[in-house]
Amino acid sequence: MTGGALAELHDRARELLDPVHYDYFAGGAGEETALAENERAFQRLALLPRVLRGQSRPATPVQLPGARASTPILVAPTAFHRLAHPDGELATARAAAAAGTVLVSGMAATVAIGEVAGAAREVDRNAAVWFQLYLQPDAKITECLVRRAEDAGCSALVVTVDSPVFGRHGRDHRHGFHDLPPGFAAENMRDLPGSPGVRDIEMCQEISWRYVEALRRMTGLPVLLKGILHPEDAKIAVDGGMAGLVVSNHGGRQLDVAPAAIDALPRVAEAVGGRIPVLVDGGIRRGSDVAIALALGATAVGVGRPVLWGLAAAGEAGVRQVLETLRDEYEHVRTLCGGVLAGDQVVSRC
Ligand SMILES: Cc1cc2nc3c(=O)[nH]c(=O)nc-3n(C[C@H](O)[C@H](O)[C@H](O)COP(=O)(O)O)c2cc1C
Ligand SMILES: CC(C)CC(=O)C(=O)O
């Protein structure tokens, strides 16, 4: 993480975390080019403010599939929160609910989705939690996970489609970090059909649009696809009835030669043409990054690592600090831009 008001939280998290776990959270695939580009791409962009517009409107809520968020800053799905803090995903859920935003809870969470959603609703009974899903080769397993998300009251499913195989993370490889330590588990994978104990999450190269269609038949929940970078895939997704897209290179953890997410956003947004919400994640570290993303056509953004740093540094309060800081900075930038954020305001710095 570079600069910004959240840098101190990152430094604190780094001090507190086991270095192996820090590297799991911080690292990316390959030479970490996509990871670095996600942040660098924002540094290459600037916003032309509009002036004299007499706008004093407070930010309006954001309408999303199965959720109305009070801010366009969502919590992106990340795995294994209990490695960051003993309260794990429960703390993240409480903080997201307190901030009036959506938590996208990972299938690889260290707390089961029912408990995560319950923790969010204890803070705000209308809190929205989405469930992130890796489609499994065995449809019975996928279906069981979907029912767990439905039973937990999740209001949308976010299917991650950028992972036909696991990313190759050099830092984890060097540390020999391949499994969770004893006492931690991917709790959503416990007691699934035919698997006593905790089943491994499988990545599968055979996953195709047919699997997505089968998922849509399996559930009434809105389905978003996460990990879209190509505009043609965006069009197929819209035609296939998806409720939303997340433009993402998985925080630079999958295809290292992928472009920065923010650089891929404009073409995807154009292909979608406003028919469904387009979210983006990757490299959001400041309120100005949120503003640039919205100007380039995003409905909302997701935040991954900064949330993990807040969690590691100070549990629920740390995550709240991250979300509140980003929101405050974003609203300030938006006001300085005359209350509007449009594509013609985004210019290149070089
Ligand atoms: C430690 C870590 C674990 C992640 N786990 C998942 C996951 O289980 N499912 C998923 O769809 N994305 C996962 N992601 C990707 C995030 O959802 C998101 O795309 C990315 O973190 C955004 O980039 P940022 O960290 O720069 O904000 C993970 C990212 C990190 C850093
Ligand atoms: C358990 C993993 C598949 C989580 C993930 O997506 C990641 O670490 O990037």
CSV table of N, CA and C and ligand atoms in Angstrom, one decimal, residues 24 27 77-80 107-108 132 134 160 162-163 166-167 169 172 186 201 203 226 250 253-254 305, ligand 2:
chain,number,residue,atom,x,y,z
A,24,TYR,N,0.7,-13.4,2.7
A,24,TYR,CA,-0.4,-14.0,2.1
A,24,TYR,C,-1.4,-12.9,1.7
A,27,GLY,N,0.4,-10.2,-0.9
A,27,GLY,CA,1.1,-10.6,-2.1
A,27,GLY,C,0.2,-10.7,-3.3
A,77,PRO,N,-14.6,-9.4,-1.3
A,77,PRO,CA,-14.4,-10.7,-0.6
A,77,PRO,C,-12.9,-11.0,-0.5
A,78,THR,N,-12.5,-11.3,0.7
A,78,THR,CA,-11.1,-11.8,0.9
A,78,THR,C,-11.2,-12.9,1.9
A,79,ALA,N,-10.2,-13.8,1.8
A,79,ALA,CA,-10.3,-15.1,2.5
A,79,ALA,C,-9.7,-14.9,3.9
A,80,PHE,N,-10.1,-15.8,4.8
A,80,PHE,CA,-9.3,-16.1,6.0
A,80,PHE,C,-9.1,-14.9,7.0
A,107,MET,N,-16.4,-17.2,0.2
A,107,MET,CA,-16.6,-18.6,0.5
A,107,MET,C,-15.5,-19.2,1.3
A,108,ALA,N,-14.3,-18.6,1.2
A,108,ALA,CA,-13.2,-19.1,2.0
A,108,ALA,C,-13.1,-18.3,3.3
A,132,GLN,N,-19.8,-14.6,-1.8
A,132,GLN,CA,-18.9,-14.8,-2.9
A,132,GLN,C,-18.7,-16.3,-3.1
A,134,TYR,N,-17.1,-19.6,-5.5
A,134,TYR,CA,-16.4,-20.3,-6.5
A,134,TYR,C,-17.3,-21.4,-7.0
A,160,THR,N,-17.0,-15.6,-8.6
A,160,THR,CA,-15.7,-15.2,-9.1
A,160,THR,C,-15.3,-16.1,-10.2
A,162,ASP,N,-12.6,-15.5,-12.4
A,162,ASP,CA,-11.2,-15.3,-12.9
A,162,ASP,C,-10.2,-16.3,-12.5
A,163,SER,N,-10.7,-17.4,-11.9
A,163,SER,CA,-9.9,-18.4,-11.3
A,163,SER,C,-10.1,-19.8,-11.8
A,166,PHE,N,-5.8,-21.9,-9.3
A,166,PHE,CA,-5.3,-21.0,-8.3
A,166,PHE,C,-4.2,-20.1,-8.9
A,167,GLY,N,-4.1,-18.9,-8.4
A,167,GLY,CA,-3.0,-18.1,-8.8
A,167,GLY,C,-1.7,-18.6,-8.2
A,169,HIS,N,1.3,-17.7,-6.2
A,169,HIS,CA,1.7,-16.6,-5.3
A,169,HIS,C,3.1,-16.9,-4.8
A,172,ASP,N,3.9,-16.9,-1.0
A,172,ASP,CA,3.4,-18.1,-0.3
A,172,ASP,C,4.3,-19.3,-0.6
A,186,ALA,N,-11.8,-23.1,6.5
A,186,ALA,CA,-12.8,-22.4,5.6
A,186,ALA,C,-14.2,-23.0,6.0
A,201,ILE,N,-11.6,-26.1,-1.3
A,201,ILE,CA,-12.3,-25.4,-2.4
A,201,ILE,C,-11.5,-25.8,-3.7
A,203,MET,N,-10.7,-25.3,-7.7
A,203,MET,CA,-10.8,-24.4,-8.9
A,203,MET,C,-10.9,-25.4,-10.1
A,226,LYS,N,-17.7,-11.7,-10.8
A,226,LYS,CA,-16.5,-10.9,-10.4
A,226,LYS,C,-15.3,-11.4,-11.1
A,250,HIS,N,-8.6,-9.5,-9.5
A,250,HIS,CA,-8.4,-10.3,-8.3
A,250,HIS,C,-7.3,-9.7,-7.4
A,253,ARG,N,-3.8,-11.2,-8.1
A,253,ARG,CA,-3.5,-12.5,-7.6
A,253,ARG,C,-3.7,-13.6,-8.5
A,254,GLN,N,-4.2,-13.3,-9.8
A,254,GLN,CA,-4.4,-14.4,-10.7
A,254,GLN,C,-3.5,-14.2,-12.0
A,305,ARG,N,-7.5,-5.3,0.4
A,305,ARG,CA,-6.5,-5.3,1.4
A,305,ARG,C,-6.6,-4.2,2.5
B,2,LIG,C1,-8.8,-19.5,-0.9
B,2,LIG,C2,-8.4,-18.7,-2.0
B,2,LIG,C3,-8.9,-19.2,-3.3
B,2,LIG,C4,-8.7,-17.2,-1.8
B,2,LIG,C5,-8.4,-16.3,-2.9
B,2,LIG,O1,-9.1,-16.1,-3.8
B,2,LIG,C6,-7.1,-15.6,-2.9
B,2,LIG,O2,-6.3,-15.8,-2.0
B,2,LIG,O3,-6.9,-14.7,-3.8
